[in-house]
Coordinates of C-alpha atoms in Angstrom, one line a residue:
X1 CA 2.6 20.9 -28.7
X2 CA -0.2 18.0 -29.4
X3 CA -2.1 17.7 -32.1
X4 CA -6.1 17.8 -30.0
X5 CA -8.9 19.1 -31.5
X6 CA -9.6 22.9 -31.0
X7 CA -12.4 22.6 -28.3
X8 CA -9.9 20.2 -26.6
X9 CA -7.0 22.9 -26.8
X10 CA -6.4 23.8 -23.1
X11 CA -3.4 22.8 -21.5
X12 CA -3.8 19.7 -19.2
X13 CA -1.6 17.3 -17.0
X14 CA -1.3 15.1 -20.1
X15 CA -0.7 17.9 -22.7
X16 CA 2.4 18.5 -19.7
X17 CA 3.3 14.7 -20.1
X18 CA 3.3 14.9 -24.4
X19 CA 6.0 18.2 -23.7
X20 CA 7.8 15.9 -21.2
X21 CA 8.6 12.9 -23.6
X22 CA 9.6 15.7 -25.8
X23 CA 11.8 17.4 -22.9
X24 CA 13.4 13.4 -23.0
X25 CA 14.0 14.0 -26.7
X26 CA 16.1 17.0 -26.4
X27 CA 17.9 15.4 -23.1
X28 CA 19.0 12.3 -24.9
X29 CA 19.5 14.3 -28.4
X30 CA 21.4 17.2 -27.6
X31 CA 19.3 18.6 -29.5
X32 CA 15.5 20.8 -29.5
X33 CA 12.8 18.4 -31.4
X34 CA 12.3 18.8 -35.1
X35 CA 15.6 20.7 -35.3
X36 CA 16.3 19.4 -39.4
X37 CA 13.2 21.3 -39.7
X38 CA 13.9 25.4 -40.2
X39 CA 10.4 27.2 -40.8
X40 CA 8.0 26.7 -36.7
X41 CA 5.2 26.4 -39.3
X42 CA 6.6 23.7 -40.7
X43 CA 7.0 22.2 -37.4
X44 CA 3.3 23.4 -36.5
X45 CA 2.1 21.1 -39.9
X46 CA 3.6 18.3 -38.8
X47 CA 2.8 18.4 -35.4
X48 CA -0.9 18.7 -36.3
X49 CA -0.3 15.8 -38.4
X50 CA 0.1 13.8 -35.4
X51 CA 4.2 13.2 -37.0
X52 CA 6.8 12.0 -34.6
X53 CA 10.7 13.5 -35.0
X54 CA 13.0 11.1 -36.3
X55 CA 13.9 8.5 -33.5
X56 CA 17.9 9.0 -32.5
X57 CA 19.4 5.8 -34.2
X58 CA 21.3 5.1 -30.6
X59 CA 18.8 6.0 -28.5
X60 CA 18.5 2.9 -26.1
X61 CA 14.6 1.1 -26.5
X62 CA 13.2 1.0 -23.6
X63 CA 13.5 5.5 -23.5
X64 CA 12.0 5.8 -27.0
X65 CA 9.1 3.8 -25.8
X66 CA 8.7 6.0 -22.7
X67 CA 8.7 8.9 -25.4
X68 CA 6.2 7.1 -27.5
X69 CA 4.0 6.2 -24.3
X70 CA 4.3 10.1 -23.6
X71 CA 3.1 11.4 -27.3
X72 CA 0.0 9.0 -27.1
X73 CA -2.4 11.2 -29.9
X74 CA -5.4 9.7 -27.2
X75 CA -4.4 11.7 -23.9
X76 CA -6.4 9.3 -21.5
X77 CA -3.9 7.1 -22.8
X78 CA -0.4 8.9 -21.9
X79 CA 0.7 8.6 -18.3
X80 CA 1.2 10.3 -15.5
X81 CA 4.2 11.8 -14.0
X82 CA 4.2 8.9 -11.3
X83 CA 4.8 6.9 -14.2
X84 CA 7.1 8.3 -15.4
X85 CA 8.9 8.9 -12.5
X86 CA 9.2 5.4 -11.5
X87 CA 9.9 4.0 -14.6
X88 CA 13.1 6.8 -14.9
X89 CA 14.0 5.5 -11.3
X90 CA 14.8 2.3 -11.7
X91 CA 16.5 3.0 -15.3
X92 CA 18.6 5.7 -13.9
X93 CA 19.7 2.9 -11.1
X94 CA 23.4 1.4 -10.9
X95 CA 23.1 -1.8 -13.8
X96 CA 21.9 -4.8 -12.0
X97 CA 20.7 -8.3 -13.5
X98 CA 17.4 -7.5 -12.5
X99 CA 16.2 -7.6 -16.3
X100 CA 18.0 -10.7 -16.8
X101 CA 15.8 -12.3 -13.8
X102 CA 13.1 -10.7 -15.8
X103 CA 13.3 -13.6 -18.2
X104 CA 11.8 -16.3 -15.1
X105 CA 15.9 -17.8 -14.7
X106 CA 15.2 -18.2 -11.1
X107 CA 11.4 -18.7 -11.0
X108 CA 12.2 -21.8 -13.2
X109 CA 15.1 -22.6 -10.5
X110 CA 12.4 -22.5 -7.3
X111 CA 9.9 -25.5 -7.2
X112 CA 6.6 -24.3 -6.4
X113 CA 4.9 -27.7 -5.8
X114 CA 6.8 -28.2 -2.6
X115 CA 5.0 -26.8 0.3
X116 CA 7.1 -24.3 2.5
X117 CA 7.3 -23.9 5.7
X118 CA 4.6 -21.4 8.1
X119 CA 5.7 -19.6 8.6
X120 CA 8.9 -18.9 6.5
X121 CA 12.0 -18.7 8.2
X122 CA 13.8 -15.1 7.9
X123 CA 16.3 -16.3 5.9
X124 CA 13.7 -17.6 3.2
X125 CA 11.4 -14.4 3.4
X126 CA 14.6 -12.0 3.1
X127 CA 15.5 -14.0 -0.3
X128 CA 12.2 -14.3 -1.4
X129 CA 11.4 -9.7 -0.7
X130 CA 14.9 -9.6 -2.7
X131 CA 13.4 -11.6 -5.8
X132 CA 10.3 -10.3 -5.6
X133 CA 11.7 -6.9 -5.5
X134 CA 13.9 -7.6 -8.6
X135 CA 10.7 -8.7 -10.5
X136 CA 9.0 -5.8 -9.7
X137 CA 11.5 -3.2 -11.2
X138 CA 12.0 -5.4 -14.1
X139 CA 8.3 -5.4 -14.4
X140 CA 8.1 -1.3 -13.9
X141 CA 11.2 -0.8 -16.2
X142 CA 9.4 -2.3 -18.8
X143 CA 6.1 -0.3 -18.6
X144 CA 4.0 0.6 -20.8
X145 CA 4.3 -3.1 -22.4
X146 CA 1.7 -5.9 -21.3
X147 CA 2.7 -6.6 -17.2
X148 CA 0.6 -9.3 -17.9
X149 CA 3.9 -12.1 -17.7
X150 CA 5.8 -10.6 -14.7
X151 CA 2.5 -10.0 -12.8
X152 CA 1.9 -14.0 -13.3
X153 CA 5.2 -14.9 -11.8
X154 CA 4.8 -12.1 -8.6
X155 CA 0.8 -13.8 -7.8
X156 CA 2.7 -17.0 -8.1
X157 CA 5.2 -16.6 -5.8
X158 CA 3.2 -14.3 -3.6
X159 CA 0.9 -18.0 -3.6
X160 CA 3.4 -20.0 -2.3
X161 CA 5.2 -17.3 0.0
X162 CA 2.7 -15.2 1.5
X163 CA 5.0 -12.2 1.4
X164 CA 5.5 -9.2 -0.3
X165 CA 7.7 -6.2 -0.3
X166 CA 5.8 -4.0 1.7
X167 CA 6.7 -0.9 -1.3
X168 CA 4.8 1.7 -3.5
X169 CA 2.7 -0.3 -5.5
X170 CA 2.0 0.4 -9.5
X171 CA -0.8 0.9 -10.2
X172 CA -0.9 -2.2 -12.9
X173 CA -0.6 -4.3 -9.4
X174 CA -4.1 -3.2 -7.7
X175 CA -7.3 -3.1 -8.7
X176 CA -11.0 -2.2 -7.0
X177 CA -13.1 -5.4 -7.4
X178 CA -16.1 -3.8 -6.4
X179 CA -17.8 -0.6 -6.9
X180 CA -19.3 0.4 -3.1
X181 CA -16.6 0.1 0.0
X182 CA -17.3 -2.9 1.5
X183 CA -16.9 -1.4 5.1
X184 CA -16.7 2.1 7.4
X185 CA -15.1 3.1 10.7
X186 CA -14.3 4.8 12.7
X187 CA -10.4 6.6 10.5
X188 CA -11.2 4.7 7.7
X189 CA -12.9 3.2 4.9
X190 CA -12.1 -0.1 3.3
X191 CA -12.8 -1.8 0.1
X192 CA -12.5 -5.4 -1.2
X193 CA -9.7 -5.1 -4.3
X194 CA -7.6 -7.5 -6.3
X195 CA -3.8 -8.4 -5.9
X196 CA -1.5 -9.5 -9.1
X197 CA -5.1 -9.8 -10.6
X198 CA -6.0 -12.2 -8.4
X199 CA -5.6 -12.5 -4.6
X200 CA -8.1 -10.6 -2.5
X201 CA -7.3 -7.6 -0.8
X202 CA -8.6 -5.1 1.9
X203 CA -7.3 -1.7 0.7
X204 CA -7.9 0.7 3.6
X205 CA -7.9 4.4 2.8
X206 CA -9.0 7.3 5.2
X207 CA -12.3 9.7 5.4
X208 CA -9.8 13.1 6.1
X209 CA -10.1 14.8 3.0
X210 CA -7.5 17.4 3.2
X211 CA -4.1 15.8 1.3
X212 CA -1.6 16.9 4.1
X213 CA -2.9 15.3 7.1
X214 CA -4.0 12.3 5.2
X215 CA -0.5 12.2 4.0
X216 CA 0.2 12.3 7.5
X217 CA -1.5 9.8 8.6
X218 CA -1.0 7.2 6.1
X219 CA 3.3 7.9 7.0
X220 CA 2.1 6.9 10.2
X221 CA 0.6 4.2 10.0
X222 CA 3.1 2.6 7.5
X223 CA 6.2 3.4 9.4
X224 CA 4.6 1.3 12.2
X225 CA 2.9 -1.6 10.2
X226 CA 5.8 -2.2 7.7
X227 CA 8.3 -4.6 8.0
X228 CA 6.7 -6.9 10.9
X229 CA 6.7 -10.3 10.0
X230 CA 4.8 -12.4 12.4
X231 CA 2.3 -15.1 12.2
X232 CA -0.5 -13.2 14.5
X233 CA 0.2 -9.5 12.7
X234 CA -2.2 -9.0 9.7
X235 CA 0.6 -8.5 6.7
X236 CA 0.7 -5.0 5.0
X237 CA 1.4 -5.8 1.0
X238 CA 1.9 -2.1 0.0
X239 CA 0.5 1.8 -0.4
X240 CA -0.7 2.2 -3.8
X241 CA -2.4 5.4 -5.4
X242 CA -5.6 4.8 -7.3
X243 CA -8.8 7.3 -8.3
X244 CA -9.1 10.6 -10.4
X245 CA -8.2 11.9 -6.7
X246 CA -5.1 9.9 -6.3
X247 CA -6.3 8.9 -2.8
X248 CA -3.6 6.5 -1.2
X249 CA -4.1 3.1 0.1
X250 CA -3.2 0.9 2.3
X251 CA -3.2 -3.4 1.2
X252 CA -3.8 -6.4 3.2
X253 CA -4.5 -9.8 2.8
X254 CA -8.3 -9.7 3.1
X255 CA -10.0 -11.8 5.8
X256 CA -13.2 -14.0 4.8
X257 CA -13.6 -14.6 8.0
X258 CA -14.0 -10.9 9.2
X259 CA -12.8 -9.6 12.1
X260 CA -12.7 -11.4 15.5
X261 CA -16.2 -10.2 17.5
X262 CA -18.0 -11.1 14.5
X263 CA -16.0 -14.5 14.1
X264 CA -17.1 -16.3 17.9
X265 CA -20.6 -14.5 16.7
X266 CA -21.1 -16.8 13.5
X267 CA -19.0 -20.0 15.2
X268 CA -20.1 -20.2 18.4
X269 CA -18.3 -23.4 19.3
X270 CA -14.6 -21.1 18.5
X271 CA -11.8 -21.8 21.2
X272 CA -12.0 -18.6 22.5
X273 CA -8.6 -19.3 24.6
X274 CA -6.4 -20.6 20.9
X275 CA -7.6 -17.6 19.5
X276 CA -6.7 -14.6 23.1
X277 CA -3.0 -16.6 23.0
X278 CA -2.3 -15.7 19.5
X279 CA -3.6 -12.0 20.2
X280 CA -1.0 -11.9 23.1
X281 CA 1.7 -13.9 20.9
X282 CA 0.7 -11.0 18.4
X283 CA 1.3 -8.1 21.0
X284 CA 4.2 -9.7 22.7
X285 CA 5.8 -9.7 19.1
X286 CA 5.0 -5.8 18.8
X287 CA 6.4 -5.3 22.2
X288 CA 9.1 -6.5 21.9
X289 CA 10.3 -4.9 19.0
X290 CA 13.4 -2.1 19.4
X291 CA 11.9 0.8 19.8
X292 CA 8.7 -1.6 20.8
X293 CA 5.4 -0.3 18.8
X294 CA 2.1 0.4 20.8
X295 CA -0.9 -0.8 18.8
X296 CA -2.8 1.9 20.8
X297 CA -6.7 0.7 19.3
X298 CA -6.7 -3.2 20.3
X299 CA -9.9 -4.6 20.2
X300 CA -12.2 -7.2 18.1
X301 CA -12.7 -5.6 15.9
X302 CA -9.3 -4.5 14.8
X303 CA -8.4 -7.9 14.8
X304 CA -8.8 -10.2 11.8
X305 CA -9.6 -14.3 11.5
X306 CA -7.5 -15.7 9.0
X307 CA -9.1 -18.8 5.8
X308 CA -7.8 -21.3 9.1
X309 CA -9.3 -19.5 11.6
X310 CA -6.4 -17.8 13.2
X311 CA -6.4 -14.6 14.8
X312 CA -4.0 -11.2 12.9
X313 CA -4.4 -8.0 14.3
X314 CA -4.8 -5.5 12.1
X315 CA -5.4 -1.2 11.6
X316 CA -2.5 0.5 12.6
X317 CA -3.7 3.9 12.4
X318 CA -2.8 4.6 16.1
X319 CA 0.5 3.0 16.5
X320 CA 3.2 4.0 17.2
X321 CA 7.0 3.3 18.1
X322 CA 7.4 3.0 21.7
X323 CA 10.5 5.6 21.8
X324 CA 7.7 8.5 20.3
X325 CA 5.6 7.9 23.0
X326 CA 5.8 10.9 25.2
X327 CA 8.5 13.3 22.4
X328 CA 6.4 12.5 19.1
X329 CA 4.8 15.4 17.5
X330 CA 1.6 14.2 17.4
X331 CA -1.7 16.1 17.2
X332 CA -4.4 16.8 19.7
X333 CA -7.2 14.6 17.7
X334 CA -4.2 11.9 17.1
X335 CA -3.9 12.2 20.6
X336 CA -7.7 11.7 22.0
X337 CA -8.6 9.1 19.3
X338 CA -9.9 6.2 20.4
X339 CA -12.8 4.6 21.9
X340 CA -14.0 4.8 26.0
X341 CA -14.8 1.2 25.9
X342 CA -11.4 0.1 25.6
X343 CA -9.3 2.9 27.2
X344 CA -7.2 2.3 30.2
X345 CA -8.4 4.8 33.0
X346 CA -5.1 6.8 32.3
X347 CA -6.1 8.0 28.8
X348 CA -9.4 9.0 29.9
X349 CA -8.1 10.9 32.5
X350 CA -5.3 12.3 30.5
X351 CA -7.3 13.2 27.5
X352 CA -9.9 14.9 30.1
X353 CA -7.1 16.9 32.3
X354 CA -6.0 18.1 28.3
X355 CA -2.6 16.5 29.2
X356 CA -1.1 14.7 26.8
X357 CA 1.9 13.3 28.1
X358 CA -0.4 11.8 30.9
X359 CA -2.6 10.1 27.7
X360 CA -0.2 8.6 25.7
X361 CA -0.5 5.3 24.7
X362 CA 1.4 2.6 26.0
X363 CA 2.3 -1.2 26.4
X364 CA 0.4 -0.8 29.9
X365 CA -2.8 0.4 28.1
X366 CA -2.5 -1.9 25.3
X367 CA -3.0 -4.9 28.2
X368 CA -5.5 -2.6 29.2
X369 CA -7.7 -3.1 25.7
X370 CA -6.2 -6.7 25.4
X371 CA -8.2 -7.3 29.3
X372 CA -11.3 -6.1 27.8
X373 CA -11.1 -8.5 24.0
X374 CA -11.2 -11.2 26.9
X375 CA -14.4 -10.0 27.5
X376 CA -15.4 -9.1 24.0
X377 CA -14.8 -12.8 23.1
X378 CA -16.3 -15.0 25.9
X379 CA -19.1 -12.6 25.4
X380 CA -20.1 -12.1 22.0
X381 CA -20.5 -8.4 22.9
X382 CA -18.7 -5.1 22.9
X383 CA -17.6 -4.1 26.3
X384 CA -21.0 -1.7 28.9
X385 CA -23.2 -3.5 25.5
X386 CA -26.0 -2.9 27.7
X387 CA -25.0 1.5 27.7
X388 CA -25.7 2.3 24.0
X389 CA -23.6 5.9 24.8
X390 CA -20.2 6.4 24.7
X391 CA -20.7 9.2 27.1

């Protein structure tokens, strides 16, 4: 039982976490809390005073720290179930040297002042991703202790490599930096945020208010986007759950130059052929995966420009592996999604006839949309710009 006032004496998610701390103690000791106190009223008096059961002498420090975190007298400062599960997941794993690495030995061995090749060769990408994964496990294992040291080390590695494990992120790694969204699109809302305390990132969430629908949309986009590594593909940093509503956000590097349409309109002397070559290289990479990845929504506003002026394909909300083009169990809303200004004729005919097989997006429909992008970049306007209606 928690020691909250009578007015606050309602069972809540946070009181559940308090009880979970008691459960942890039970499982590690094999005895109920305050087992050495015989009378229940005395137990209640101790609990109301805010006193805690005695710590067993053989209980590991990190487990006791987690238990005390669950027992925090201020309910809002107790961990949520997601945080606890994440900590225990690491603790339940096999013994590893990850926590020795947490001291920074490997980081000190690497000279971060040296210039790394851009893009990183596959073997270096793999090396850094493994090392960052170890560091993140160590950090999460030690929460709720101050993660500042680990975040600083992670930020150092990320600055040098521009790659990340593309995993589910902890909320201490990401935060919104502004109170209002930076943009709203057809499928989601974008927010500006900070990653590891110093890197600007974009946080994207769907418009859906239905949790099951939102989950499926996010899982589909993550599956298509995760693991893609190419200079002309917007990197996927990871996903994170934020806000009281527990919304899922997809995290990617912030592109200060915005999208390709905005970029060519603000920089009239830009080399459009160079940008189109980079977009074509990105599409070639997607389509050559095994299985190939159909982007499904190629247009200038879904292509982002890095600080060096390079094109990067993003927004994989309508993407899918080529092998699922016919057999994928997609909703009608997802099948008909997209803007007719960029859609190939076969997609429009299939949607009009209600034929999902005909309306499926393919690498060929991606190339049709790429033709529209060529027109966009050279004219600085969307296809059929003189016609304001999509009908």
